[in-house]
Amino acid sequence: QVQLVESGGGLVQAGGSLRLSCTASRSIFRFAVMGWYRQAPGKQRELVARITSGGSTNYVDFVKGRFTISRDNAVDTVYLQMNSLKPEDTAVYYCNAKEAVSGSDFWGQGTQVTVSS
């Protein structure tokens, strides 16, 4: 079983920045894709950004130019740098990893991000 532990959430004013971290209990080389999702109250969980094992990234339109996903294989961690935060970015942010061989999905416990206006 793989554990994903997120950190870095908190309360920030609009226009501010946060960096989320997701550390895996095993080597992230085993994951074909790792990503960040978010879920706001009363809404469905949605993709924010993802990165492949080869380093390719993609972002949903509402975060392009503001958020950056990256990975550090040496410490089995994926990051989400969030700049120019808006109140509508308020949500619980979840880390996801899809295993390359089995296709299994793993989720972290989530970290709360609150952006005040």
Short mmCIF file of the C-alpha atoms (twelve columns), coordinates in Angstrom:
data_MODEL
# 
_entry.id   MODEL 
# 
loop_
_atom_site.group_PDB 
_atom_site.id 
_atom_site.type_symbol 
_atom_site.label_atom_id 
_atom_site.label_alt_id 
_atom_site.label_comp_id 
_atom_site.label_asym_id 
_atom_site.label_seq_id 
_atom_site.Cartn_x 
_atom_site.Cartn_y 
_atom_site.Cartn_z 
_atom_site.pdbx_PDB_model_num 
ATOM 1   C CA . GLN A 1   0.000   0.000  0.000   1 
ATOM 2   C CA . VAL A 2   1.254   3.465  -0.910  1 
ATOM 3   C CA . GLN A 3   0.706   6.475  1.300   1 
ATOM 4   C CA . LEU A 4   0.643   10.024 0.015   1 
ATOM 5   C CA . VAL A 5   1.039   12.810 2.549   1 
ATOM 6   C CA . GLU A 6   0.166   16.375 1.587   1 
ATOM 7   C CA . SER A 7   1.310   19.498 3.370   1 
ATOM 8   C CA . GLY A 8   1.576   23.207 2.783   1 
ATOM 9   C CA . GLY A 9   -2.028  24.285 2.857   1 
ATOM 10  C CA . GLY A 10  -3.267  27.213 4.894   1 
ATOM 11  C CA . LEU A 11  -4.913  30.605 4.881   1 
ATOM 12  C CA . VAL A 12  -3.634  33.266 2.512   1 
ATOM 13  C CA . GLN A 13  -4.896  36.568 1.186   1 
ATOM 14  C CA . ALA A 14  -5.911  36.972 -2.427  1 
ATOM 15  C CA . GLY A 15  -2.838  37.514 -4.581  1 
ATOM 16  C CA . GLY A 16  -0.665  35.499 -2.257  1 
ATOM 17  C CA . SER A 17  1.200   32.238 -2.783  1 
ATOM 18  C CA . LEU A 18  1.389   28.772 -1.292  1 
ATOM 19  C CA . ARG A 19  3.409   25.693 -2.121  1 
ATOM 20  C CA . LEU A 20  1.841   22.306 -1.581  1 
ATOM 21  C CA . SER A 21  3.920   19.168 -1.167  1 
ATOM 22  C CA . CYS A 22  2.967   15.542 -1.634  1 
ATOM 23  C CA . THR A 23  5.414   12.958 -0.355  1 
ATOM 24  C CA . ALA A 24  5.004   9.294  -1.211  1 
ATOM 25  C CA . SER A 25  5.911   6.387  1.043   1 
ATOM 26  C CA . ARG A 26  7.561   4.669  -1.920  1 
ATOM 27  C CA . SER A 27  9.563   5.736  -4.919  1 
ATOM 28  C CA . ILE A 28  7.533   7.928  -7.238  1 
ATOM 29  C CA . PHE A 29  9.247   6.277  -10.193 1 
ATOM 30  C CA . ARG A 30  6.501   3.638  -9.903  1 
ATOM 31  C CA . PHE A 31  3.819   6.179  -10.817 1 
ATOM 32  C CA . ALA A 32  2.991   6.907  -14.435 1 
ATOM 33  C CA . VAL A 33  1.210   10.110 -13.489 1 
ATOM 34  C CA . MET A 34  0.934   12.201 -10.352 1 
ATOM 35  C CA . GLY A 35  -1.479  15.035 -9.990  1 
ATOM 36  C CA . TRP A 36  -3.256  17.549 -7.834  1 
ATOM 37  C CA . TYR A 37  -7.026  17.714 -7.590  1 
ATOM 38  C CA . ARG A 38  -9.238  19.971 -5.565  1 
ATOM 39  C CA . GLN A 39  -12.721 19.891 -4.121  1 
ATOM 40  C CA . ALA A 40  -14.613 22.939 -2.999  1 
ATOM 41  C CA . PRO A 41  -17.648 22.686 -0.709  1 
ATOM 42  C CA . GLY A 42  -20.661 21.417 -2.619  1 
ATOM 43  C CA . LYS A 43  -18.655 20.738 -5.763  1 
ATOM 44  C CA . GLN A 44  -17.128 17.699 -7.380  1 
ATOM 45  C CA . ARG A 45  -13.460 16.944 -7.169  1 
ATOM 46  C CA . GLU A 46  -11.651 18.360 -10.187 1 
ATOM 47  C CA . LEU A 47  -8.231  18.052 -11.743 1 
ATOM 48  C CA . VAL A 48  -5.864  20.983 -11.257 1 
ATOM 49  C CA . ALA A 49  -2.559  19.790 -12.732 1 
ATOM 50  C CA . ARG A 50  -0.638  16.603 -13.399 1 
ATOM 51  C CA . ILE A 51  2.854   15.487 -14.262 1 
ATOM 52  C CA . THR A 52  4.033   12.297 -15.903 1 
ATOM 53  C CA . SER A 53  7.017   10.189 -14.948 1 
ATOM 54  C CA . GLY A 54  8.783   11.764 -17.909 1 
ATOM 55  C CA . GLY A 55  8.122   15.252 -16.614 1 
ATOM 56  C CA . SER A 56  5.389   16.307 -19.019 1 
ATOM 57  C CA . THR A 57  2.827   18.583 -17.422 1 
ATOM 58  C CA . ASN A 58  -0.653  19.769 -18.128 1 
ATOM 59  C CA . TYR A 59  -2.939  22.203 -16.392 1 
ATOM 60  C CA . VAL A 60  -6.586  23.063 -16.419 1 
ATOM 61  C CA . ASP A 61  -7.363  26.459 -17.906 1 
ATOM 62  C CA . PHE A 62  -8.269  28.183 -14.663 1 
ATOM 63  C CA . VAL A 63  -4.775  27.734 -13.200 1 
ATOM 64  C CA . LYS A 64  -2.603  28.175 -16.277 1 
ATOM 65  C CA . GLY A 65  0.020   30.818 -15.713 1 
ATOM 66  C CA . ARG A 66  -0.567  30.813 -11.952 1 
ATOM 67  C CA . PHE A 67  0.187   27.265 -10.759 1 
ATOM 68  C CA . THR A 68  3.232   25.107 -11.444 1 
ATOM 69  C CA . ILE A 69  3.517   21.388 -10.797 1 
ATOM 70  C CA . SER A 70  6.925   19.805 -10.376 1 
ATOM 71  C CA . ARG A 71  8.504   16.673 -8.980  1 
ATOM 72  C CA . ASP A 72  11.681  15.797 -7.125  1 
ATOM 73  C CA . ASN A 73  12.377  12.112 -7.595  1 
ATOM 74  C CA . ALA A 74  15.210  12.191 -5.064  1 
ATOM 75  C CA . VAL A 75  12.780  12.871 -2.217  1 
ATOM 76  C CA . ASP A 76  9.688   11.206 -3.731  1 
ATOM 77  C CA . THR A 77  7.771   14.450 -3.661  1 
ATOM 78  C CA . VAL A 78  5.505   16.344 -6.028  1 
ATOM 79  C CA . TYR A 79  4.897   20.040 -5.541  1 
ATOM 80  C CA . LEU A 80  2.242   22.510 -6.545  1 
ATOM 81  C CA . GLN A 81  3.394   26.115 -6.508  1 
ATOM 82  C CA . MET A 82  0.339   28.346 -6.426  1 
ATOM 83  C CA . ASN A 83  0.733   32.043 -7.160  1 
ATOM 84  C CA . SER A 84  -1.771  34.858 -7.600  1 
ATOM 85  C CA . LEU A 85  -4.300  32.961 -5.551  1 
ATOM 86  C CA . LYS A 86  -7.956  33.877 -5.819  1 
ATOM 87  C CA . PRO A 87  -10.836 33.289 -3.396  1 
ATOM 88  C CA . GLU A 88  -12.265 30.784 -5.893  1 
ATOM 89  C CA . ASP A 89  -9.135  28.651 -5.381  1 
ATOM 90  C CA . THR A 90  -10.386 27.841 -1.899  1 
ATOM 91  C CA . ALA A 91  -10.756 24.077 -1.631  1 
ATOM 92  C CA . VAL A 92  -9.279  20.922 -0.197  1 
ATOM 93  C CA . TYR A 93  -6.381  19.922 -2.411  1 
ATOM 94  C CA . TYR A 94  -5.639  16.246 -2.918  1 
ATOM 95  C CA . CYS A 95  -2.590  14.494 -4.278  1 
ATOM 96  C CA . ASN A 96  -3.160  11.574 -6.640  1 
ATOM 97  C CA . ALA A 97  -0.820  8.945  -8.026  1 
ATOM 98  C CA . LYS A 98  -1.535  6.347  -10.683 1 
ATOM 99  C CA . GLU A 99  0.693   3.315  -10.584 1 
ATOM 100 C CA . ALA A 100 2.286   2.480  -13.940 1 
ATOM 101 C CA . VAL A 101 2.106   -1.307 -13.727 1 
ATOM 102 C CA . SER A 102 -1.195  -1.956 -11.978 1 
ATOM 103 C CA . GLY A 103 -3.047  1.228  -12.873 1 
ATOM 104 C CA . SER A 104 -4.077  1.571  -9.242  1 
ATOM 105 C CA . ASP A 105 -5.005  5.020  -7.966  1 
ATOM 106 C CA . PHE A 106 -3.787  6.359  -4.653  1 
ATOM 107 C CA . TRP A 107 -4.990  9.478  -2.842  1 
ATOM 108 C CA . GLY A 108 -3.678  11.601 -0.051  1 
ATOM 109 C CA . GLN A 109 -5.795  12.820 2.829   1 
ATOM 110 C CA . GLY A 110 -6.059  16.358 1.476   1 
ATOM 111 C CA . THR A 111 -4.857  19.752 2.633   1 
ATOM 112 C CA . GLN A 112 -7.077  22.794 3.043   1 
ATOM 113 C CA . VAL A 113 -6.335  25.953 1.096   1 
ATOM 114 C CA . THR A 114 -8.331  29.038 2.002   1 
ATOM 115 C CA . VAL A 115 -7.940  32.298 0.112   1 
ATOM 116 C CA . SER A 116 -9.484  35.364 1.689   1 
ATOM 117 C CA . SER A 117 -10.605 38.381 -0.314  1 
# 
